[in-house]
PDB file of C-alpha atoms and ligand atoms in Angstrom:
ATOM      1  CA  UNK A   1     126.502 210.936 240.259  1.00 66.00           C
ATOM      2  CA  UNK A   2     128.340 213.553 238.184  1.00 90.00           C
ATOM      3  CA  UNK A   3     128.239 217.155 237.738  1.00 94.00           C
ATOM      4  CA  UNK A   4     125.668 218.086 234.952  1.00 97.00           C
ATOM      5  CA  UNK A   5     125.889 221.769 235.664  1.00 98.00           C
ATOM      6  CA  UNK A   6     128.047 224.548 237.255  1.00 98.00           C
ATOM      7  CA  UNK A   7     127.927 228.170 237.692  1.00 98.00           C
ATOM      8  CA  UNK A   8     131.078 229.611 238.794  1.00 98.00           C
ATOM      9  CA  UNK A   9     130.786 232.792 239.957  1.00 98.00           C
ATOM     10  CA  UNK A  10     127.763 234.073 237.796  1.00 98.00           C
ATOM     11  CA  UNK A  11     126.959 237.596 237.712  1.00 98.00           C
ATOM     12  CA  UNK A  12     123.671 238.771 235.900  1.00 98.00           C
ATOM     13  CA  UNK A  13     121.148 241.825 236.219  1.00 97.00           C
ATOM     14  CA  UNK A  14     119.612 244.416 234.337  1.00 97.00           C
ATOM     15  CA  UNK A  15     121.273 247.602 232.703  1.00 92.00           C
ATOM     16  CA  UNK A  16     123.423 248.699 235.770  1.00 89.00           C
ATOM     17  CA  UNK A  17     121.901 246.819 238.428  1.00 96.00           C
ATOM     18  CA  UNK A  18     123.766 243.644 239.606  1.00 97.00           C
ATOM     19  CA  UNK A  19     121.051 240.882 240.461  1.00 98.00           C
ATOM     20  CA  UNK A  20     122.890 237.984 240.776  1.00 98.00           C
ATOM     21  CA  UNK A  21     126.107 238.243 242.367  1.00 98.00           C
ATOM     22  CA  UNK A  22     128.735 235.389 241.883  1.00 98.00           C
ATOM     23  CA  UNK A  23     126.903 232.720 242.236  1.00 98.00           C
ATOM     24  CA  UNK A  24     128.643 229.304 242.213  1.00 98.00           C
ATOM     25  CA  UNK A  25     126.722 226.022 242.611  1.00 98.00           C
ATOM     26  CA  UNK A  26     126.470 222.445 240.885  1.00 98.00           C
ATOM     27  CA  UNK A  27     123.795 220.291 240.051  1.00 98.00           C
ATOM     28  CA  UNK A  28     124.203 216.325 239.836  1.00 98.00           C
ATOM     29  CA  UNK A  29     123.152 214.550 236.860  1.00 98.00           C
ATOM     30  CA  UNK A  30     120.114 212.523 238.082  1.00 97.00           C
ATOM     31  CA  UNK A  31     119.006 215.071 240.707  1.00 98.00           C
ATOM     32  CA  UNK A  32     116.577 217.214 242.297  1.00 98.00           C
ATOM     33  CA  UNK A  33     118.585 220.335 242.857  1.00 98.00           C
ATOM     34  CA  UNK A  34     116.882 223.060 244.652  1.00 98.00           C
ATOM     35  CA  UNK A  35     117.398 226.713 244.775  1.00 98.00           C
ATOM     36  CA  UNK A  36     115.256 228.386 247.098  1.00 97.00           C
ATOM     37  CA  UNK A  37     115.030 232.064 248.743  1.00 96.00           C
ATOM     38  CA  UNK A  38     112.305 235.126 249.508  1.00 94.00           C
ATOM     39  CA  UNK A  39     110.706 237.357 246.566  1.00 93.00           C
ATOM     40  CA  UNK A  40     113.148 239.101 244.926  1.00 96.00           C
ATOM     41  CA  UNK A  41     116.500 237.230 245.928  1.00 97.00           C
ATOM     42  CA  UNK A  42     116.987 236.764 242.494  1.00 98.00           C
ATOM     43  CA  UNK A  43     115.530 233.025 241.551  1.00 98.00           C
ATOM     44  CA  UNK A  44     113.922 234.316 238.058  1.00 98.00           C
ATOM     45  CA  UNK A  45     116.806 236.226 237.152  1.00 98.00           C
ATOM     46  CA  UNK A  46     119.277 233.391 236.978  1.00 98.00           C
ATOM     47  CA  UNK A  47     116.922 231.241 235.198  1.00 98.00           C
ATOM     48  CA  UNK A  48     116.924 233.860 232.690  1.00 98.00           C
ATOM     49  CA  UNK A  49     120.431 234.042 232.466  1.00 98.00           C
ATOM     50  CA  UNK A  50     120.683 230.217 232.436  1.00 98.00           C
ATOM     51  CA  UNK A  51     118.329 229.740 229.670  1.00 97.00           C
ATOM     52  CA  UNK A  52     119.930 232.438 227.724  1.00 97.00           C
ATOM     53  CA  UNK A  53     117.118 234.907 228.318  1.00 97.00           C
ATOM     54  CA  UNK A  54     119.529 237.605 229.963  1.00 98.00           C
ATOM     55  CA  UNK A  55     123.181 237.500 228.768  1.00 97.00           C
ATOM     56  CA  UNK A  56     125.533 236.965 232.032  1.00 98.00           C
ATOM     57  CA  UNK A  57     127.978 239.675 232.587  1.00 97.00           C
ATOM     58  CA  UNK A  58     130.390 238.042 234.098  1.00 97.00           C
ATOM     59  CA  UNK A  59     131.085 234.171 235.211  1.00 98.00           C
ATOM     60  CA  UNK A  60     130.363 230.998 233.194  1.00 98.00           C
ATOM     61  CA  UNK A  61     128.096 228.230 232.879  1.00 98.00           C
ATOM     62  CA  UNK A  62     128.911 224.293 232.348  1.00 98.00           C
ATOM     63  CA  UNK A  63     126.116 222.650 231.047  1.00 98.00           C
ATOM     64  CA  UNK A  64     127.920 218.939 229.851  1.00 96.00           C
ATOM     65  CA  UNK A  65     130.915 219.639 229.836  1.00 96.00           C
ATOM     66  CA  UNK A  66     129.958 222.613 227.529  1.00 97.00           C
ATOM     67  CA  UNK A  67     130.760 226.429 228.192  1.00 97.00           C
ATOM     68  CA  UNK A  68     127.279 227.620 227.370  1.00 98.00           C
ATOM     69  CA  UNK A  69     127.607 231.136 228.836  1.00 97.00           C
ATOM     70  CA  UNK A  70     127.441 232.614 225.678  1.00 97.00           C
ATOM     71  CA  UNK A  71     125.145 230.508 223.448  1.00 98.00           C
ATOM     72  CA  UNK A  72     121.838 231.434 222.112  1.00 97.00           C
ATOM     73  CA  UNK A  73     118.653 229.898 223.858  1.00 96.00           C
ATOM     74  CA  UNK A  74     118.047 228.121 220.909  1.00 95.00           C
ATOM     75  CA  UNK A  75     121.000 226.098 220.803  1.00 96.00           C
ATOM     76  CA  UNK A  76     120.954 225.573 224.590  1.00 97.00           C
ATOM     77  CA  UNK A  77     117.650 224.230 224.127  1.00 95.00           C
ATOM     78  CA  UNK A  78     118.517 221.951 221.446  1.00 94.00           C
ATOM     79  CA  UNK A  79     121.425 220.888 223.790  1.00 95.00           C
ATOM     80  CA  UNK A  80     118.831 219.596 226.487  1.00 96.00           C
ATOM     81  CA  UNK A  81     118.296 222.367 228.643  1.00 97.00           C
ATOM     82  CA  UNK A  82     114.362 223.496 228.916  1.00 96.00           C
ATOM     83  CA  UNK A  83     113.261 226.471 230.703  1.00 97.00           C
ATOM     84  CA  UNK A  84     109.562 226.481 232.208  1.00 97.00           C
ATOM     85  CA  UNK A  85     109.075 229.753 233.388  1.00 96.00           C
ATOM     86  CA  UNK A  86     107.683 231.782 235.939  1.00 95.00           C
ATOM     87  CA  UNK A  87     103.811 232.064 235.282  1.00 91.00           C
ATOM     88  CA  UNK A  88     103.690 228.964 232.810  1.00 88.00           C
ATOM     89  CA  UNK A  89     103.421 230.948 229.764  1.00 92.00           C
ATOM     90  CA  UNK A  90     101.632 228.899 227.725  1.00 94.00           C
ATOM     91  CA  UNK A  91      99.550 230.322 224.500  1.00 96.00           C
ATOM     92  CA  UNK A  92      95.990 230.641 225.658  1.00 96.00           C
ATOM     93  CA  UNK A  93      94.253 230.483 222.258  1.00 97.00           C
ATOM     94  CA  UNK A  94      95.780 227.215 221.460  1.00 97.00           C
ATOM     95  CA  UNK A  95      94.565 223.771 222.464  1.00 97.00           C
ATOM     96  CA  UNK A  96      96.671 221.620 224.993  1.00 98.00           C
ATOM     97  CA  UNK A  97      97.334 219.494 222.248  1.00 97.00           C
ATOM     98  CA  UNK A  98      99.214 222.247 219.737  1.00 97.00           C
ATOM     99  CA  UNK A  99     100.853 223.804 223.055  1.00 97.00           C
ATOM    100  CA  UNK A 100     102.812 220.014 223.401  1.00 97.00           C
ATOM    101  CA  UNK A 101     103.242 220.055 219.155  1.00 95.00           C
ATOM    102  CA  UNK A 102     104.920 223.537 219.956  1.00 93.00           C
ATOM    103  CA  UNK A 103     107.006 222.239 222.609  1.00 94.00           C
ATOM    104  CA  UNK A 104     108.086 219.549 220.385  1.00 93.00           C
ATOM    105  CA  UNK A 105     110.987 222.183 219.056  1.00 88.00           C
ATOM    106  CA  UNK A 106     114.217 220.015 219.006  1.00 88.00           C
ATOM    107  CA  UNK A 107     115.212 218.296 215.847  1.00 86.00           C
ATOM    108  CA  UNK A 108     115.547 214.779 218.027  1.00 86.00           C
ATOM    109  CA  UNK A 109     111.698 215.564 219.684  1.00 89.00           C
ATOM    110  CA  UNK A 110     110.482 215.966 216.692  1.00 86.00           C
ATOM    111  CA  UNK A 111     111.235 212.561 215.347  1.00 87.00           C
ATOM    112  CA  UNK A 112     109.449 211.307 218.356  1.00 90.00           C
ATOM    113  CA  UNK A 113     106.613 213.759 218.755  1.00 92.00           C
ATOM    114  CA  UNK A 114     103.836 211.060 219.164  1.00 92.00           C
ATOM    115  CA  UNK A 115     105.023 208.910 221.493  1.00 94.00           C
ATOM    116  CA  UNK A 116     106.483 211.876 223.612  1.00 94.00           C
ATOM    117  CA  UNK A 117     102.473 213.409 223.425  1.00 95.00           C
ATOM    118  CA  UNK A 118     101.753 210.341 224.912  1.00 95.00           C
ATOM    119  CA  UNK A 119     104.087 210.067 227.851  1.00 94.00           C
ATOM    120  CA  UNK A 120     103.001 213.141 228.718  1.00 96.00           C
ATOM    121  CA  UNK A 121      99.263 211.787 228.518  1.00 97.00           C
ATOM    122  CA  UNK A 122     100.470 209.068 231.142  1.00 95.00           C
ATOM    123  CA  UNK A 123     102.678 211.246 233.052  1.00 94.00           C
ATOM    124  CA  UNK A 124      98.930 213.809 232.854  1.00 95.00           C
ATOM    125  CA  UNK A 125      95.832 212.108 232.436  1.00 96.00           C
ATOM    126  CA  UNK A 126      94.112 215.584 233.029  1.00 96.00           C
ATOM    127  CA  UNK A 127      95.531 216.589 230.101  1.00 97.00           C
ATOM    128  CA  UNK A 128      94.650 213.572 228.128  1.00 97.00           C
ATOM    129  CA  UNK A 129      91.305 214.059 228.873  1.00 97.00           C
ATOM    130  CA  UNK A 130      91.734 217.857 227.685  1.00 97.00           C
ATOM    131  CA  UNK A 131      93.352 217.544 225.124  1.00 96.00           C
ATOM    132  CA  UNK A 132      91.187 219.541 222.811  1.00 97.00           C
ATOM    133  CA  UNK A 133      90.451 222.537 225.350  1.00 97.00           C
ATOM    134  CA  UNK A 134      92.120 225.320 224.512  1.00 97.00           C
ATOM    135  CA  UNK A 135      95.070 226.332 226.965  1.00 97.00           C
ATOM    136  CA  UNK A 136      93.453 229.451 228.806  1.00 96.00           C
ATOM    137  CA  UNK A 137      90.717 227.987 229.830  1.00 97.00           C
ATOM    138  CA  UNK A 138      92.175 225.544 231.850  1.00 96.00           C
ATOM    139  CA  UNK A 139      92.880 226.153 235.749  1.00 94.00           C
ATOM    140  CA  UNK A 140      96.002 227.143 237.105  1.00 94.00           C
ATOM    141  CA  UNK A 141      96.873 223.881 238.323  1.00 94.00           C
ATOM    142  CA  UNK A 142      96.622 222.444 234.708  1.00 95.00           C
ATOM    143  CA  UNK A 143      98.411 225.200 232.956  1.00 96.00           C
ATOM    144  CA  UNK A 144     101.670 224.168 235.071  1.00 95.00           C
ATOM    145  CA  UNK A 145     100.749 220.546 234.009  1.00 96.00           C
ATOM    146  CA  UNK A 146     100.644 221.837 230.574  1.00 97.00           C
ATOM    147  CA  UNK A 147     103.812 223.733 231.159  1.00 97.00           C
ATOM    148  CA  UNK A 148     105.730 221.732 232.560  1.00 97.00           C
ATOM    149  CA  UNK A 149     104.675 218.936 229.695  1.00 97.00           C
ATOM    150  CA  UNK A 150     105.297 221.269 226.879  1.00 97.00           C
ATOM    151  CA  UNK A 151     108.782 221.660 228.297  1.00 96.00           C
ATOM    152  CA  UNK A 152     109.271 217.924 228.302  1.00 96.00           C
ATOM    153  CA  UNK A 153     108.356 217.867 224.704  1.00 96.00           C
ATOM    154  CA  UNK A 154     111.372 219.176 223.895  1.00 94.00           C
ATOM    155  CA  UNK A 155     113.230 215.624 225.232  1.00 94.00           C
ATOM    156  CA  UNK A 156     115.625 217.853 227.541  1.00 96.00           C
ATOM    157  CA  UNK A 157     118.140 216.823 229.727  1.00 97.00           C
ATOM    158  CA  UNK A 158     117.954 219.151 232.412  1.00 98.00           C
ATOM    159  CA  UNK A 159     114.676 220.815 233.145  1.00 98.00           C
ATOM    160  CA  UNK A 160     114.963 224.461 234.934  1.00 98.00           C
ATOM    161  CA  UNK A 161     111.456 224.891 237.144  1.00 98.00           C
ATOM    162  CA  UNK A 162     110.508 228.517 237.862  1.00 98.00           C
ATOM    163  CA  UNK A 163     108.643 228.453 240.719  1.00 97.00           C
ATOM    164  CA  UNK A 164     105.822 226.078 239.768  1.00 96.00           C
ATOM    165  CA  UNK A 165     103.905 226.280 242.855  1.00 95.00           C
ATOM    166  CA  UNK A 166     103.031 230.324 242.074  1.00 94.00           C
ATOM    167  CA  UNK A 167      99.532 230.961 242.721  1.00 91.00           C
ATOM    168  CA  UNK A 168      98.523 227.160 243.394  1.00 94.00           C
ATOM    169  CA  UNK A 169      96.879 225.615 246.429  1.00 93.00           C
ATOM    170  CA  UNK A 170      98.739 223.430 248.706  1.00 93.00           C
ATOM    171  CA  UNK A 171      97.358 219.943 247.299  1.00 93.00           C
ATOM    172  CA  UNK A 172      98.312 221.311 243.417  1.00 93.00           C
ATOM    173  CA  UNK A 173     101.548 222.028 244.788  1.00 95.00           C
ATOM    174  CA  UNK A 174     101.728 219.059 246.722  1.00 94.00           C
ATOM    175  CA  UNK A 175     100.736 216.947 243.276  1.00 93.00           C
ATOM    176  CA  UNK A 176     103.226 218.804 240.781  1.00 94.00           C
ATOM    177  CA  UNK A 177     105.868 218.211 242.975  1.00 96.00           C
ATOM    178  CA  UNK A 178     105.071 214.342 243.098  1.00 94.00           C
ATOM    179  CA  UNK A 179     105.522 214.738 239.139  1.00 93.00           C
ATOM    180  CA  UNK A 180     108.989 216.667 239.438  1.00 96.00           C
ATOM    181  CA  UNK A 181     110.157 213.124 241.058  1.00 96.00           C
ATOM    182  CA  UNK A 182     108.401 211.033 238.142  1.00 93.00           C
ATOM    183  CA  UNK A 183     110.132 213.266 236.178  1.00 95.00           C
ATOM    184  CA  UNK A 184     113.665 212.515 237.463  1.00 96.00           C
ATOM    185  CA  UNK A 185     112.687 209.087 237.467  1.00 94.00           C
ATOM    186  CA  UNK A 186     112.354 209.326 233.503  1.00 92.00           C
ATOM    187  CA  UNK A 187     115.658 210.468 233.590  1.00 95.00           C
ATOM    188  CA  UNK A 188     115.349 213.889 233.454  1.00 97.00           C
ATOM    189  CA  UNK A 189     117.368 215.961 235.812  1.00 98.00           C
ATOM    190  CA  UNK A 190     115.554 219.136 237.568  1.00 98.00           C
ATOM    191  CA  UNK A 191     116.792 222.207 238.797  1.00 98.00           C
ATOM    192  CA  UNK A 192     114.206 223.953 240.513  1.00 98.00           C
ATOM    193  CA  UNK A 193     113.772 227.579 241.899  1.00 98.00           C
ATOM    194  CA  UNK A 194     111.049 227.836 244.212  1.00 97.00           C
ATOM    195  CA  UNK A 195     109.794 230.361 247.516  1.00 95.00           C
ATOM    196  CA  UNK A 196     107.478 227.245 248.751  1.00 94.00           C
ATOM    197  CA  UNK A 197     110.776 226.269 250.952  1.00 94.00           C
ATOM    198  CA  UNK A 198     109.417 223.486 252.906  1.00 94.00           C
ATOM    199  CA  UNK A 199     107.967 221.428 250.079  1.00 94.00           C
ATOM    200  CA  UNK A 200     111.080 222.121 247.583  1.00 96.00           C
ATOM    201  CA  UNK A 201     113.182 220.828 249.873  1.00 96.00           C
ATOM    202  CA  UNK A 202     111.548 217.448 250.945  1.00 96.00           C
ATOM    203  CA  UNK A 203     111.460 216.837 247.011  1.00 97.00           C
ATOM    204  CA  UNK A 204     115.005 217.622 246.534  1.00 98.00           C
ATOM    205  CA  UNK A 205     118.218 215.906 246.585  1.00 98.00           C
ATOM    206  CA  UNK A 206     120.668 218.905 247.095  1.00 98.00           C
ATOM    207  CA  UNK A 207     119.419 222.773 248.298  1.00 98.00           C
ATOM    208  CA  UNK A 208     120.380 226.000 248.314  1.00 98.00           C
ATOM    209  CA  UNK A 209     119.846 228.668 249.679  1.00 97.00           C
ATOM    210  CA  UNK A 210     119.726 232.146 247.907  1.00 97.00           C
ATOM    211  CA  UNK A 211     119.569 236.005 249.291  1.00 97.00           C
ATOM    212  CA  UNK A 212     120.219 239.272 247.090  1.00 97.00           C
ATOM    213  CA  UNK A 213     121.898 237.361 244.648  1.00 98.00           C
ATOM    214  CA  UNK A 214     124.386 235.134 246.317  1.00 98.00           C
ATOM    215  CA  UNK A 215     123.955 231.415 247.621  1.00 98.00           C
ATOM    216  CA  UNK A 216     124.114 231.989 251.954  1.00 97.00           C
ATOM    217  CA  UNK A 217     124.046 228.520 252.461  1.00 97.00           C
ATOM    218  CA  UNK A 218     123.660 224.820 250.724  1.00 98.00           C
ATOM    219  CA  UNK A 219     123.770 221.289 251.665  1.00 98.00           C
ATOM    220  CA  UNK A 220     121.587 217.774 251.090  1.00 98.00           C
ATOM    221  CA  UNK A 221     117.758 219.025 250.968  1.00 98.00           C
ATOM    222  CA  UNK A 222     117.085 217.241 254.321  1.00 97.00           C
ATOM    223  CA  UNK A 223     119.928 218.823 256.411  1.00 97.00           C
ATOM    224  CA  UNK A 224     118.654 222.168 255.487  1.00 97.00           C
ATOM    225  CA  UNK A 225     115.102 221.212 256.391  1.00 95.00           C
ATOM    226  CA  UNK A 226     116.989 220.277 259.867  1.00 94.00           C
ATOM    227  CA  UNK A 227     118.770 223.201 259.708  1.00 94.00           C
ATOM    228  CA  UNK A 228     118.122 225.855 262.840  1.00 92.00           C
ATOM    229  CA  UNK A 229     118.324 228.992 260.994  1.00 91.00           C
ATOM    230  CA  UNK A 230     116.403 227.676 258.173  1.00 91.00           C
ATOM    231  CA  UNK A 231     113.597 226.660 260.937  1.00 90.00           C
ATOM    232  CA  UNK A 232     113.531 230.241 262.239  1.00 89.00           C
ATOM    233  CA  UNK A 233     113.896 232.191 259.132  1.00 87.00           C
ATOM    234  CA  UNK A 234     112.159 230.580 256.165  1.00 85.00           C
ATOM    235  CA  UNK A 235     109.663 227.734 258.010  1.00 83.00           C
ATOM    236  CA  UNK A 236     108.511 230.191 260.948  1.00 79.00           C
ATOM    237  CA  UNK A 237     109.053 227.340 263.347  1.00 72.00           C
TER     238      UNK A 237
HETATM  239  N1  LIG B 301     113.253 243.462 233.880  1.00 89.27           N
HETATM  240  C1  LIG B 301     113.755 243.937 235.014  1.00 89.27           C
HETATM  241  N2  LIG B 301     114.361 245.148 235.073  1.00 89.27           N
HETATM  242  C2  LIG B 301     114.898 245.614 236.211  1.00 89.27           C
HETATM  243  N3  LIG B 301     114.892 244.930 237.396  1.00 89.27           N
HETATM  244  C3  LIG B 301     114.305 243.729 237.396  1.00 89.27           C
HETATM  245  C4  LIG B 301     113.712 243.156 236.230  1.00 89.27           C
HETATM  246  N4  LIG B 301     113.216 241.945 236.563  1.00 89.27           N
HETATM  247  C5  LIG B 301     113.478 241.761 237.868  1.00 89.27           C
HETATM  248  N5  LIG B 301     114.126 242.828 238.376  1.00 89.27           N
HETATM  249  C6  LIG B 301     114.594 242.982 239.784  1.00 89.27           C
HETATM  250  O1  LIG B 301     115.492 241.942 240.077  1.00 89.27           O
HETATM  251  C7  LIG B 301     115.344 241.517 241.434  1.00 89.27           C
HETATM  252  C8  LIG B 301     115.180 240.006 241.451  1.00 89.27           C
HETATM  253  O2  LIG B 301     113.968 239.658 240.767  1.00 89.27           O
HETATM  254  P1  LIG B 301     113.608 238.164 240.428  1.00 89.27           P
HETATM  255  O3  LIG B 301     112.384 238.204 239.588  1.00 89.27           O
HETATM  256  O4  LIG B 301     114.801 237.488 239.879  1.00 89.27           O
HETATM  257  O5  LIG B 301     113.280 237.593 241.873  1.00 89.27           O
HETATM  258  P2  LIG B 301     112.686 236.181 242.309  1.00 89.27           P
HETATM  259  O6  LIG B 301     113.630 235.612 243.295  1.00 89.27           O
HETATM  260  O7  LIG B 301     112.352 235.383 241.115  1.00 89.27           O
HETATM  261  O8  LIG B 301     111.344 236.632 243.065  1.00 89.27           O
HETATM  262  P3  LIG B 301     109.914 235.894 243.130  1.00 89.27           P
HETATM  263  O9  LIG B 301     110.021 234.829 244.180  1.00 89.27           O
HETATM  264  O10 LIG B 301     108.986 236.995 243.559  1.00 89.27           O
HETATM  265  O11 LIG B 301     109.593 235.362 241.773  1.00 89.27           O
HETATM  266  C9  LIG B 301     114.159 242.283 241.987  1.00 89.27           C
HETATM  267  O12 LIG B 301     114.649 243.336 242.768  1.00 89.27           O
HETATM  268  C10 LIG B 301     113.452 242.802 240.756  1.00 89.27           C
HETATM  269  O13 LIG B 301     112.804 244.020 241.006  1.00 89.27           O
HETATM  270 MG1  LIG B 302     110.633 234.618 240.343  1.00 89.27          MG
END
């Protein structure tokens, strides 16, 4: 595998507030590359910055080979990176089927718009059979479907997750994160923040592990799950 995107020591936060503080990490091209950490260590704060959201203040970001630091979220998008955030964020009046059409925003996705809708159909029957319900109505399970499917629409490369398992029960969680592997199996790869520790890491290639801002430790997904401290501080065990 080969590096799809780095961070070298990435520094982001609000007005005069440092969030993230130099953060350096990679993520394979192919993977499942996990960040996880507590409320408030900083997880939706470098997604920001990486989708162009928050400008960085200091530090860059690789994205193919590209030094996208500084580029608008537009034109990161249209590069292949696709942001679902934190608390899915899809329009409520609209029906599942115009919240994929919206999705649909890159000039190569929109050449392909109908057969994309209907990979996502495959890859979410649910939605399929919702297709005409209109996006806040449905639950919260299948507003991250919907999310996470409008994203796709967009034919990225890399797919940032904000914590998709917010609010969710355990066998929604459980499900979506069966998806984020189908999803790497179409090729797609997935960097994903997440607090649900455990269950990140069992889907994930490579972890890491984030506090106040700065990576504290990192590894393959399943030595971290073996890891002692990660036992006694994150899994309570
Ligand atoms: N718009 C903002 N202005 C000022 N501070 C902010 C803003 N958004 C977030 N913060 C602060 O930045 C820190 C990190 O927040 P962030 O949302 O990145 O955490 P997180 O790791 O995503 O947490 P969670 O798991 O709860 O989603 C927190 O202390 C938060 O209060
Ligand atoms: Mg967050």
């Amino acid at each position: 595998m080969s590096e799809f995107l780095r961070l070298e020591k990435l520094y982001s936060g609000y007005d005069d507030v440092s969030i993230i503080n130099g953060i350096s990490l990679s993520v394979e091209r192919g993977s499942v590359t996990a960040l996880v950490g507590s409320n408030g260590a900083g997880k939706t704060t470098l997604m920001r910055t990486l989708s162009g959201l928050l400008p960085l203040t200091h530090g860059k970001i690789i994205f193919d080979n590209e030094p996208i630091g500084n580029w608008a979220p537009n034109q990161r998008v249209d590069m292949g990176l696709s942001l679902v955030p934190e608390g899915r964020l899809i329009f409520p009046e609209f029906s599942v089927e115009e919240n994929l059409r919206i999705g649909a925003v890159t000039p190569r996705a929109k050449g392909k718009l109908t057969s994309r809708m209907e990979e996502m159909f495959e890859l979410f029957p649910r939605l399929k059979e919702r297709r005409e319900q209109s996006g806040g109505t449905l639950s919260g399970g299948e507003q991250q479907m919907l999310a996470i499917a409008r994203s796709l629409m967009s034919d990225p490369k890399l797919l940032l997750l904000d914590e998709p398992s917010l609010g969710l029960a355990p066998s929604i969680t459980k499900f979506l994160f069966e998806m984020v592997i189908r999803v790497k199996k179409l090729g797609v790869t997935v960097f994903i923040v997440e607090q649900d520790i455990r269950s990140t890491l069992e889907i994930a290639d490579q972890g890491y592990v984030i506090e106040n801002g700065k990576i504290v430790m990192q590894g393959l997904a399943e030595d971290l799950l073996a890891n002692e401290t990660i036992k006694s501080v994150y899994l309570g065990i």
